[in-house]
Each structure stands twice: as structure tokens, then as C-alpha cells.
PDB file of C-alpha atoms and ligand atoms in Angstrom:
ATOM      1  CA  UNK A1120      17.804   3.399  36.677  1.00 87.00           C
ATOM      2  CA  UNK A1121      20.709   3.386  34.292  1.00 94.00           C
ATOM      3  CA  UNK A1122      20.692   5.752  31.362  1.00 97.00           C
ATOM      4  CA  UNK A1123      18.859   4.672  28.284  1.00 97.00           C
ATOM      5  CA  UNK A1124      21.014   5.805  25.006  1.00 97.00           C
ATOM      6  CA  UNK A1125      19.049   4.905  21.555  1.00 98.00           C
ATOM      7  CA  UNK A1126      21.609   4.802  18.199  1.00 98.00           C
ATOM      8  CA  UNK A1127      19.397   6.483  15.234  1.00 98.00           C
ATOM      9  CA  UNK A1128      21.305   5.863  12.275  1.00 98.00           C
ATOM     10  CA  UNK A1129      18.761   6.851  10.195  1.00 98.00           C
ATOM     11  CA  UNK A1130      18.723   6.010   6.348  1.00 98.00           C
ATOM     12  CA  UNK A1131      22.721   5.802   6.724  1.00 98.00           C
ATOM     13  CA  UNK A1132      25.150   4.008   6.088  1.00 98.00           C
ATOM     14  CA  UNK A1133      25.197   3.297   2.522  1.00 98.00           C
ATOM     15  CA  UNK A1134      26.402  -0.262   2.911  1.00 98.00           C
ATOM     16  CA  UNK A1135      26.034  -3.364   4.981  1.00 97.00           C
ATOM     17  CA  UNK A1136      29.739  -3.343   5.040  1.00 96.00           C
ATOM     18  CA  UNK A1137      29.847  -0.013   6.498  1.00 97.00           C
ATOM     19  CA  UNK A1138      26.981  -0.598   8.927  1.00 96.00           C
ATOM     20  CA  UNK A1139      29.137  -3.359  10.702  1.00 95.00           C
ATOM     21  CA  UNK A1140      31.837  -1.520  10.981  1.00 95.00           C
ATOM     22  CA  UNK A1141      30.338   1.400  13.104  1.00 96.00           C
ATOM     23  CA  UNK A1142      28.487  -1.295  14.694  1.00 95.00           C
ATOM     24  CA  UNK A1143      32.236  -3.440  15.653  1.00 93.00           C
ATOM     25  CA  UNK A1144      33.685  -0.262  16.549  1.00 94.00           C
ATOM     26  CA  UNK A1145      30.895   0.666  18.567  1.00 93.00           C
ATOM     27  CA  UNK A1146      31.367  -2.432  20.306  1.00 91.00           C
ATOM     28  CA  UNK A1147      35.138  -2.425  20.771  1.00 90.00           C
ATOM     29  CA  UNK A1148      34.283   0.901  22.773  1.00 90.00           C
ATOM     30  CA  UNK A1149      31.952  -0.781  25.011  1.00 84.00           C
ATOM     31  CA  UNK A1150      33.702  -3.922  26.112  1.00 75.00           C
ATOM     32  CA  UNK A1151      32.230  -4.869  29.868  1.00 67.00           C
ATOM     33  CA  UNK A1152      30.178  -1.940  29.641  1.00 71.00           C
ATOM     34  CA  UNK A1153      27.429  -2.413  32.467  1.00 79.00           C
ATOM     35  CA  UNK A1154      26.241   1.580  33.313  1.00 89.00           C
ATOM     36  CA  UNK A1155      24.007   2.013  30.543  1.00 93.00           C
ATOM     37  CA  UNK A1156      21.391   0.269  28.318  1.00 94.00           C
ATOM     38  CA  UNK A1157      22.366   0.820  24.802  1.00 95.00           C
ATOM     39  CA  UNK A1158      19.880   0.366  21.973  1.00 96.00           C
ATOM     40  CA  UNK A1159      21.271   0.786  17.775  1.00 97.00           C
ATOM     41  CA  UNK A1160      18.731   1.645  15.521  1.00 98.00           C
ATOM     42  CA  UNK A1161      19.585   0.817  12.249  1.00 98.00           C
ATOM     43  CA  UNK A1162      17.768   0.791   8.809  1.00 98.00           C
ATOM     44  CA  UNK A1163      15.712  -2.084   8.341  1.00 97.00           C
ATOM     45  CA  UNK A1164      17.786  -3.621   5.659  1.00 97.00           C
ATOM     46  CA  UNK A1165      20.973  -3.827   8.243  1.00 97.00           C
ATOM     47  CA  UNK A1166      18.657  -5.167  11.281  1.00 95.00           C
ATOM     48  CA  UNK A1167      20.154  -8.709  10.619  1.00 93.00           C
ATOM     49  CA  UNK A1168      23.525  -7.903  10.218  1.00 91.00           C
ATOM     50  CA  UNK A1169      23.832  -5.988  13.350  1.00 91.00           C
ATOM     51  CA  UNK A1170      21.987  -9.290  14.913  1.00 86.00           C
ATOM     52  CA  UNK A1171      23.931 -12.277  14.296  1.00 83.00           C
ATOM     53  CA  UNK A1172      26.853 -10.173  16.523  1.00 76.00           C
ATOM     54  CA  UNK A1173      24.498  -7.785  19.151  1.00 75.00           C
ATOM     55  CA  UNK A1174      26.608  -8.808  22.161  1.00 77.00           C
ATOM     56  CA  UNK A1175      25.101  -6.886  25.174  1.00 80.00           C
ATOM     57  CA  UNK A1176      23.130  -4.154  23.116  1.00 90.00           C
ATOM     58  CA  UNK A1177      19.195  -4.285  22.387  1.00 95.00           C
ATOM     59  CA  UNK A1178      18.058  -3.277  18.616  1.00 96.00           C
ATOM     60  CA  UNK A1179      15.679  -0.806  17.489  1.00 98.00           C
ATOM     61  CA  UNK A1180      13.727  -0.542  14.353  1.00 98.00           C
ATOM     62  CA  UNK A1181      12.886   3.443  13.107  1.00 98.00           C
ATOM     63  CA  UNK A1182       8.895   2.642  12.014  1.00 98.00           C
ATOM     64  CA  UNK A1183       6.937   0.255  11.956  1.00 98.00           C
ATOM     65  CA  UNK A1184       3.306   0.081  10.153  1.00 98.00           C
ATOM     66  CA  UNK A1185       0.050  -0.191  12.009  1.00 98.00           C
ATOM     67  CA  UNK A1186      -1.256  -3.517  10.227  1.00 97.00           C
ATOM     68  CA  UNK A1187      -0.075  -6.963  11.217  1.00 95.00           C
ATOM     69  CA  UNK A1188      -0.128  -8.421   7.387  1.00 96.00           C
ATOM     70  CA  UNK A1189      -0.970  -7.802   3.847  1.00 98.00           C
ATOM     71  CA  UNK A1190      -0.830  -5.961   0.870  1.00 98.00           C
ATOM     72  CA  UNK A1191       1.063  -2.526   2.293  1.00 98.00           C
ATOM     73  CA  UNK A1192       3.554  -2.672  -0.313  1.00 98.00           C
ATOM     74  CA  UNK A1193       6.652  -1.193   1.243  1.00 97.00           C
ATOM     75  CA  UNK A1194       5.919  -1.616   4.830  1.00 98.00           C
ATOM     76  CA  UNK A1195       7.483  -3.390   7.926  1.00 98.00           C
ATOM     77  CA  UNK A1196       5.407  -5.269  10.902  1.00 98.00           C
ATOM     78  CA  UNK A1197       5.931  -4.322  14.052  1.00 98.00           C
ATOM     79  CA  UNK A1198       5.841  -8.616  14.271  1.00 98.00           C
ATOM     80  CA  UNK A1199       8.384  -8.765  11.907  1.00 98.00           C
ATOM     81  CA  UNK A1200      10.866  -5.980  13.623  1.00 98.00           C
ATOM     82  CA  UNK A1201      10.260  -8.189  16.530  1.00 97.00           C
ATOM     83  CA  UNK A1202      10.707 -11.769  14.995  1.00 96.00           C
ATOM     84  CA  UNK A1203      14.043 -10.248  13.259  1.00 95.00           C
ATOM     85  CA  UNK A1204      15.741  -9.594  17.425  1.00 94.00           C
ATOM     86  CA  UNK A1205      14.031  -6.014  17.834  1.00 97.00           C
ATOM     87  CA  UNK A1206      13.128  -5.220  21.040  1.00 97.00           C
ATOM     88  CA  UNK A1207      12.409  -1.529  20.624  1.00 98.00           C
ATOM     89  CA  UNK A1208      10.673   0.676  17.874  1.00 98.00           C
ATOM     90  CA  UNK A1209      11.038   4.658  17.530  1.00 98.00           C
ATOM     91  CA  UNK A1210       7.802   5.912  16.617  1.00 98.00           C
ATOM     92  CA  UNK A1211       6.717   9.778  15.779  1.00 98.00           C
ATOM     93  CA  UNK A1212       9.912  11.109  14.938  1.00 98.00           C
ATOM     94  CA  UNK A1213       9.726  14.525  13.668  1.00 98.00           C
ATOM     95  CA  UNK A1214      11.438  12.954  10.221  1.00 98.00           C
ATOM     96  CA  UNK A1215       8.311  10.993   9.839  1.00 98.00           C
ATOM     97  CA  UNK A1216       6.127  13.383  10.682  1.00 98.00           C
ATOM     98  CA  UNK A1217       7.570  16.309   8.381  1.00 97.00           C
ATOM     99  CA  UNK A1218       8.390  13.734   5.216  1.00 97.00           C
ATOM    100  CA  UNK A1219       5.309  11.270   5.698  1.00 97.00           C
ATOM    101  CA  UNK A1220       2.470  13.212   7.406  1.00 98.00           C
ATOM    102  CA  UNK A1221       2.362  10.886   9.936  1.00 98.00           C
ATOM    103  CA  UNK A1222      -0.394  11.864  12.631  1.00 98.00           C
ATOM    104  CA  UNK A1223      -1.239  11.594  16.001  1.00 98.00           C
ATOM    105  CA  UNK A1224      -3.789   9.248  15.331  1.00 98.00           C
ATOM    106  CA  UNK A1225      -1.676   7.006  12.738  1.00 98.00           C
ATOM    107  CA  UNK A1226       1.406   7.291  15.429  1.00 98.00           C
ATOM    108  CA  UNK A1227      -1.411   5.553  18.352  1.00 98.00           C
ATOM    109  CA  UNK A1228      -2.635   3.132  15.925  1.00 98.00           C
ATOM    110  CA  UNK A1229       1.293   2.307  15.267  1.00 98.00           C
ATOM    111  CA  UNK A1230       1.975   2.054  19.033  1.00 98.00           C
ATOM    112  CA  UNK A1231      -0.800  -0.368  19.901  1.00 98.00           C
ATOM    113  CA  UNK A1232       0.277  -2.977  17.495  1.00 98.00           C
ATOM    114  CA  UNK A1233       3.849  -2.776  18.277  1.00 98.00           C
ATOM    115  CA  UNK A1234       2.985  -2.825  22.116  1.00 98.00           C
ATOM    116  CA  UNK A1235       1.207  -6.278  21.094  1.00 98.00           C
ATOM    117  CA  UNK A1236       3.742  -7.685  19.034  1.00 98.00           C
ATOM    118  CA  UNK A1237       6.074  -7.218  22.066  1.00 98.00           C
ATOM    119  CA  UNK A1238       8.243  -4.800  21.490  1.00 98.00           C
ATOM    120  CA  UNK A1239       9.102  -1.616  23.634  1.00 98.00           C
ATOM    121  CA  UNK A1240       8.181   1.969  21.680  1.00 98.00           C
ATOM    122  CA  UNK A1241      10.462   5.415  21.331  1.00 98.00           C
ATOM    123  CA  UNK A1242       7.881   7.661  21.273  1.00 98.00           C
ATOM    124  CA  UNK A1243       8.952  11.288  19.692  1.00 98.00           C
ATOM    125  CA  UNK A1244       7.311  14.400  20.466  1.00 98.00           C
ATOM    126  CA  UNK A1245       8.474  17.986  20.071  1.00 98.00           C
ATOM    127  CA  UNK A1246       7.659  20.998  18.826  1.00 98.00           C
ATOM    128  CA  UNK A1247       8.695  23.416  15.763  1.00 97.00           C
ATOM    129  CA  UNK A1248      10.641  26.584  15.724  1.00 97.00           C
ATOM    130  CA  UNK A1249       7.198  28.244  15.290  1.00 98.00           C
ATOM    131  CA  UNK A1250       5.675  26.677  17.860  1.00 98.00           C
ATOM    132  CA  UNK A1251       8.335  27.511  20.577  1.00 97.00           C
ATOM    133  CA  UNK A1252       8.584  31.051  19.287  1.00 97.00           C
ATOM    134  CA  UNK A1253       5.213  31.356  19.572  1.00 98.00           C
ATOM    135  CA  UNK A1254       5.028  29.827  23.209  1.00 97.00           C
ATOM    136  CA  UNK A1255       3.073  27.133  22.145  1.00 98.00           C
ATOM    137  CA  UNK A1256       5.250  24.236  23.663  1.00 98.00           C
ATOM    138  CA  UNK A1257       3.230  22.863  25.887  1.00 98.00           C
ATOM    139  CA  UNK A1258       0.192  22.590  24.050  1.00 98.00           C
ATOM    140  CA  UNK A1259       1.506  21.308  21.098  1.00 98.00           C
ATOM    141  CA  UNK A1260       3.011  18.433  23.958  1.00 98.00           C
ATOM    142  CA  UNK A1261       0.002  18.113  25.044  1.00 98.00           C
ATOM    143  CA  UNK A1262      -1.627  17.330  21.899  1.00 98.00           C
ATOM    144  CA  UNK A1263       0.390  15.318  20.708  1.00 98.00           C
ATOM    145  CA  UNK A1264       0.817  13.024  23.666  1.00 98.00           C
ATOM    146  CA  UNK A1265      -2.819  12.980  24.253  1.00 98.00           C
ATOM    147  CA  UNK A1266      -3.307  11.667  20.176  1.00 98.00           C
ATOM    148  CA  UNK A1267      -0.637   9.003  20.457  1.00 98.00           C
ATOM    149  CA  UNK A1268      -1.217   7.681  23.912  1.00 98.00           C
ATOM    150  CA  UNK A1269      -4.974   7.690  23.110  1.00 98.00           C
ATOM    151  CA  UNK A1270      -6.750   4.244  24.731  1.00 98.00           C
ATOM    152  CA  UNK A1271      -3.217   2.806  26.062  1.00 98.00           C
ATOM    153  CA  UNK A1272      -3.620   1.481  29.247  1.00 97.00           C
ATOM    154  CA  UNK A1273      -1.960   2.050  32.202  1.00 96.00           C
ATOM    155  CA  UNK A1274      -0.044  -1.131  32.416  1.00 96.00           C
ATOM    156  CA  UNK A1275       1.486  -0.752  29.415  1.00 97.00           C
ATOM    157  CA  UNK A1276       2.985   2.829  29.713  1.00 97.00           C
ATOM    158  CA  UNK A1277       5.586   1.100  31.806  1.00 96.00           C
ATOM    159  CA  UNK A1278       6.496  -0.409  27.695  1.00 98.00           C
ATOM    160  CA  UNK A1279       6.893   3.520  26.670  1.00 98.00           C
ATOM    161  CA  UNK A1280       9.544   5.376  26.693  1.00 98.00           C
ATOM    162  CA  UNK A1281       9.219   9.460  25.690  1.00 98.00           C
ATOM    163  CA  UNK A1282      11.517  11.246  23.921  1.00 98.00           C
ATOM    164  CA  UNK A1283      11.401  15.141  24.160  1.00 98.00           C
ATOM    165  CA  UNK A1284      13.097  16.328  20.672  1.00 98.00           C
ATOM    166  CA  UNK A1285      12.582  19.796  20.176  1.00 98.00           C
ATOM    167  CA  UNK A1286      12.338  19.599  15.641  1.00 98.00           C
ATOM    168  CA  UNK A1287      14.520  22.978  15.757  1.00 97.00           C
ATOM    169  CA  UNK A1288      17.398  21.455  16.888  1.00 97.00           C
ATOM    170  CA  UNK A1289      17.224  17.996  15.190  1.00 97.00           C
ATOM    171  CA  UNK A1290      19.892  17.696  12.945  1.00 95.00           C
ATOM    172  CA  UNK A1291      21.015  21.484  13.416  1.00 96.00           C
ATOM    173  CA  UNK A1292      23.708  21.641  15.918  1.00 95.00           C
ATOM    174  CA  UNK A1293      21.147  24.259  17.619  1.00 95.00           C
ATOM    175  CA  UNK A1294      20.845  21.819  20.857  1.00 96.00           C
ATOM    176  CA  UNK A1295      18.721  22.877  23.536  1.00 97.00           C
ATOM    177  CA  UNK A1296      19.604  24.688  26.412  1.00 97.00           C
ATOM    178  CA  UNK A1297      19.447  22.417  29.907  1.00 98.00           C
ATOM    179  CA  UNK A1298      17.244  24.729  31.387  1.00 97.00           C
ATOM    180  CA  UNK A1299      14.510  24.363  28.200  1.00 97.00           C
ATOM    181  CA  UNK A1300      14.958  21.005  28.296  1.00 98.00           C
ATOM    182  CA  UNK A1301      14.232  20.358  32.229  1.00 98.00           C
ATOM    183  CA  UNK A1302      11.177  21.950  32.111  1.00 97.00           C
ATOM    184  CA  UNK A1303       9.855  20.566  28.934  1.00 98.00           C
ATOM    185  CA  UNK A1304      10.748  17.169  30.609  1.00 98.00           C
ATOM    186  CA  UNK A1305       8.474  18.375  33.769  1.00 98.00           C
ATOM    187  CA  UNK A1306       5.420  19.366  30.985  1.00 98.00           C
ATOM    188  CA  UNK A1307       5.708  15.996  30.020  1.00 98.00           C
ATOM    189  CA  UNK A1308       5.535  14.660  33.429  1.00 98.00           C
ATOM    190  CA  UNK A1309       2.663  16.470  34.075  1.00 98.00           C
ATOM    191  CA  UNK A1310       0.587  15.758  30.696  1.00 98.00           C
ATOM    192  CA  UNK A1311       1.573  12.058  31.494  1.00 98.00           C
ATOM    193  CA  UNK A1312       0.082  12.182  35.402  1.00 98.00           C
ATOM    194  CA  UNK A1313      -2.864  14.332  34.324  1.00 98.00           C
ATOM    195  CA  UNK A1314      -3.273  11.209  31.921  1.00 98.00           C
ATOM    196  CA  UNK A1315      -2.545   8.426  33.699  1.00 98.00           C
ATOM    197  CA  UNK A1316      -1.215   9.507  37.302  1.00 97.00           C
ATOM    198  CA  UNK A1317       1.671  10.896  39.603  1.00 97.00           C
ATOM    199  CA  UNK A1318       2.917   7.325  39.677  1.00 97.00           C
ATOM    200  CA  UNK A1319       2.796   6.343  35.901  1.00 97.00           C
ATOM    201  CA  UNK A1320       4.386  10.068  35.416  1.00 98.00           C
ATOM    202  CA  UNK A1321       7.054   9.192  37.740  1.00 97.00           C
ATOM    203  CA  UNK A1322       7.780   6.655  36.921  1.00 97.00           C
ATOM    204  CA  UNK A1323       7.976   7.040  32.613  1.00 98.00           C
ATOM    205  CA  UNK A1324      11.562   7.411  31.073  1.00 98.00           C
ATOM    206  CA  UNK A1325      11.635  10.769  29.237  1.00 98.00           C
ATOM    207  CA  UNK A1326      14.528  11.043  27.127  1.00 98.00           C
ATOM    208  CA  UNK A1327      16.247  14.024  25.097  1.00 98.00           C
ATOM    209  CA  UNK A1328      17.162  14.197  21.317  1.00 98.00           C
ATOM    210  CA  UNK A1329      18.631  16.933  19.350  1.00 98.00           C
ATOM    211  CA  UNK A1330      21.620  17.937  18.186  1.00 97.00           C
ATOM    212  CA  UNK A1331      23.736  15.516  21.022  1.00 98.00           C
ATOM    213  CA  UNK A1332      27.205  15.505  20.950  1.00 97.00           C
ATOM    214  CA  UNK A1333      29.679  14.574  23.826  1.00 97.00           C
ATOM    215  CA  UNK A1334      30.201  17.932  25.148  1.00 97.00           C
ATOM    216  CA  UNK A1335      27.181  18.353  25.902  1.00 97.00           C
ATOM    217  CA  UNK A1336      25.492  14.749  26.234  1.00 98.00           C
ATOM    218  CA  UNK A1337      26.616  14.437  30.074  1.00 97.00           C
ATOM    219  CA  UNK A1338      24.364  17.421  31.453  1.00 97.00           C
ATOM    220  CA  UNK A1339      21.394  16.108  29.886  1.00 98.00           C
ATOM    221  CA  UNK A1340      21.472  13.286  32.371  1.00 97.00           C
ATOM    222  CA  UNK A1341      23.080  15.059  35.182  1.00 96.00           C
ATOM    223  CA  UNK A1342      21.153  18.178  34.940  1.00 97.00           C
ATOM    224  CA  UNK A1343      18.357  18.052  33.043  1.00 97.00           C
ATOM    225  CA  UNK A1344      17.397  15.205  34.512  1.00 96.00           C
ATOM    226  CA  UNK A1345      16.929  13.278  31.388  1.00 98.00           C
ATOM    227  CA  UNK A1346      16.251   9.484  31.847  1.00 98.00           C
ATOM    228  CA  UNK A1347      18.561   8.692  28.318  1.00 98.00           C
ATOM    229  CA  UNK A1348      19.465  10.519  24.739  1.00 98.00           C
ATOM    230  CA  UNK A1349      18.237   9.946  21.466  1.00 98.00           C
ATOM    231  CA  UNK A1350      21.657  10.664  19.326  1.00 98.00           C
ATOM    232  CA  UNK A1351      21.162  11.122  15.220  1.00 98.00           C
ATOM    233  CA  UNK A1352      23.959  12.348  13.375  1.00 97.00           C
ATOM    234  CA  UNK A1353      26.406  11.513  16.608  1.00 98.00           C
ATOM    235  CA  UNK A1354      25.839   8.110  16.453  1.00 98.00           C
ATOM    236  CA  UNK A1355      27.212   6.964  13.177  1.00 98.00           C
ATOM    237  CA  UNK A1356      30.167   8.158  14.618  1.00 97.00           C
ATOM    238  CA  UNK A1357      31.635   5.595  16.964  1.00 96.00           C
ATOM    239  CA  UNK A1358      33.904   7.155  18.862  1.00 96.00           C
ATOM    240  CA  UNK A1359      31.765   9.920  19.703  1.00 97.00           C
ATOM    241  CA  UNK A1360      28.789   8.106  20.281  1.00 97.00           C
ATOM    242  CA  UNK A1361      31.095   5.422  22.920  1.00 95.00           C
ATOM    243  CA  UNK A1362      32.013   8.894  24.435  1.00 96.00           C
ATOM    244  CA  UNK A1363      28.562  10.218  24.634  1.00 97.00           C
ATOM    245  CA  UNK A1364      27.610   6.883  26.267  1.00 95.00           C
ATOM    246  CA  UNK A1365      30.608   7.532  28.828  1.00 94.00           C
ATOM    247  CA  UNK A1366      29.612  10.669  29.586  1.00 94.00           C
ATOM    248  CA  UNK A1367      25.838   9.234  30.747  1.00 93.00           C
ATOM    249  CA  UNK A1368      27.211   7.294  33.380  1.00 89.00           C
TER     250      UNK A1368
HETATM  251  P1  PGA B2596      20.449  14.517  15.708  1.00 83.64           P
HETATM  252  O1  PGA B2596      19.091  13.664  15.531  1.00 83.64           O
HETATM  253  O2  PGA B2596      21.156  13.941  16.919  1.00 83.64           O
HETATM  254  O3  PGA B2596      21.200  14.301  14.439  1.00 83.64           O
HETATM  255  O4  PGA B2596      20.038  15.932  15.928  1.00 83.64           O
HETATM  256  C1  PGA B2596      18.347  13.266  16.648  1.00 83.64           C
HETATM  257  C2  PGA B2596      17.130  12.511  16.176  1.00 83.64           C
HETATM  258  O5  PGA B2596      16.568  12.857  15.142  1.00 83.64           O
HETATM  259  O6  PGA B2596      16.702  11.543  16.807  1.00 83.64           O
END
């Protein structure tokens, strides 16, 4: 399976102008590229932008909300994201979590209707500075993938894709360590089969975010075992994020 590499720009860049440029240069980097599946995620506002000139990547949007229509003032379907070229959506990121109180329960609500409007979900999980200091990984996994993946059927994990992002080394430049990050990849691979089974757990693409630059994007595939990489800051950057995709394959 080739390496799954999601672009989240996050609420950057300031203008559409600037948003195509990353996105051309991103491009330019990337001509005949065939080794990995590359996915931009860029503000909502910039989602058309990057679509009239996509070329070979897929788009992401970074929310969605859990109702199809209506007055939600502010809000963005996961029908719309879908009907605007979308064929991804990050959901649960730590960002929204922290900023928005998003919960488990709002996060599996979220999932379901973006699962029926079509589109494939990024689905965050990953746990504090506390929560790892206090050896409470696993659970707080555990908890969290049990409250998002609540009442989703097995034949549609196959549309889910898991990213492991440790929160204390989002945005920090505190990545973490290969060895951390194989066997929280393993937990997950064991919630997921407890949940589903061996096969699904298999079988689901569990990628890693945090802190991934290209020195030290390449052993998260080749050692860690990492199906793909959820790059933040990194990616608005588009020569490091062409070499991060480089050093995937
Ligand atoms: P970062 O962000 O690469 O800037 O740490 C990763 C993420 O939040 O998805």
C-alpha cells in the first residue's frame, strides 16, 4: 500500500494568493509522482482554489459539522466539503478538541455523516503530556476510539483512516520517538481488532502526526511502521513537505 501523506495547513495562509502558490510549488515538486497518495488540506475558504488545478492530489477539508442542513450559522457540511471535490475530512484533531471541546461523542456523530456524504475521514487521536506521563496512553486510546467509532460498521472502517498524534508534540518540534510511536500504532491495532477484528485491525491505515519534518519523516514509514504522516507546520512549506513526501517512498 503506498504511503498516505495528508497536507494540514491549518488556518494558514493568509491569502488565496498565497495558498496557490504553496499549492503550484507543491506541485512542481511532484511532477509524475506515482509512490504516494497525497491529500492537501486547506482552509475551507481556499478548497476551490486548490480545485480548479488538483492535478493528481485528493483534497481534504479540516471539520466538518454533524448536521446535513440548516441554521448552524458558521458551519460546513460534510455534503458540501464533498460537492466542493473533497474526498477526505480530518476529524478529532487535538486543535479541535483543546479550542472547541469537541467530544468523543460529537467527533462519532461527525464521522457518520461524513461517511454518508461520501467522503473518507482522518480520524485524530492522541494523548496529552499528562496523560503519557502518567502512563495513561492506552486508555485514553482506548476511549477515545471506542467514543468515535461508536455504531460504525464494519464495512465502513475500510473508509477510516487513524491518525496517532501524540498532543505533546503537535506543533512543538518535540516529535516522538520511533519506538513510542510503533507501539502506540500496535495499541491501536489492538483496540481496533478487539472492536471490530484481527482483519479490520490489519487491515486499517494508522498514520503518525507531530512535529514531522524531513529528517525524520522517512523512519516513520520505514520503522515505525506507519501507514502515512499527518504534517502541520511542515507542510506550508513546499519544499520540505515534497521532501518529506520523498522520503515516504
Ligand atoms: P505539526 O502538526 O506537524 O505542526 O506538529 C501536526 C498536526 O497537527 O496535524
Amino acid at each position: 500500500m503506498k504511503p498516505l501523506i495528508i497536507a494540514n495547513w491549518k488556518m494558514n495562509p493568509a491569502s488565496q494568493k498565497e495558498a496557490k502558490e504553496i499549492f503550484e510549488l507543491v506541485k512542481k515538486g511532484f511532477k509524475n509522482q506515482k509512490n504516494a497518495e497525497i491529500v492537501i488540506c486547506p482552509p475551507f475558504v481556499y478548497l476551490p482554489a486548490v480545485a480548479s488545478g488538483k492535478g493528481g492530489f485528493a483534497l481534504g477539508g479540516q471539520n466538518c459539522f454533524y448536521e446535513e442542513k440548516g441554521a448552524y450559522t458558521g458551519e460546513i457540511s460534510a455534503l458540501m466539503l464533498k460537492n466542493m471535490g473533497a474526498e477526505y475530512v480530518i476529524l478529532g484533531h487535538s486543535e479541535r478538541r483543546k479550542y472547541f471541546n469537541e467530544t468523543d461523542q460529537q467527533i462519532n456523530k461527525k464521522i457518520k455523516k461524513a461517511l454518508l456524504a461520501g467522503l473518507k475521514v482522518i480520524l485524530c487521536v492522541g494523548e496529552n503530556a499528562e496523560e503519557n506521563k502518567q502512563g495513561k496512553k492506552n486508555q485514553v486510546l482506548k476511549t477515545q476510539l471506542e467514543g468515535c467509532l461508536e455504531k460504525i460498521a464494519r464495512d465502513e472502517i475500510k473508509n477510516i483512516i487513524i491518525a496517532y498524534e501524540p498532543v505533546w508534540a503537535i506543533g512543538t518540534g518535540n516529535n516522538c520517538s520511533i519506538d513510542e510511536t510503533m507501539s502506540s500504532i500496535l495499541s491501536i491495532r489492538q483496540i481496533i481488532s478487539r472492536l471490530y477484528n484481527r482483519k479490520i485491525a490489519d487491515h486499517v491505515r494508522i498514520l503518525y502526526g507531530g512535529s514531522v519534518n524531513s529528517n525524520n519523516s522517512g523512519s516513520y514509514i520505514k520503522e515505525a511502521r506507519a501507514n502515512g504522516l499527518l504534517v502541520g507546520g511542515a507542510s506550508l512549506l513546499a519544499d520540505e513537505f515534497v521532501k518529506i513526501v520523498k522520503s515516504s517512498t
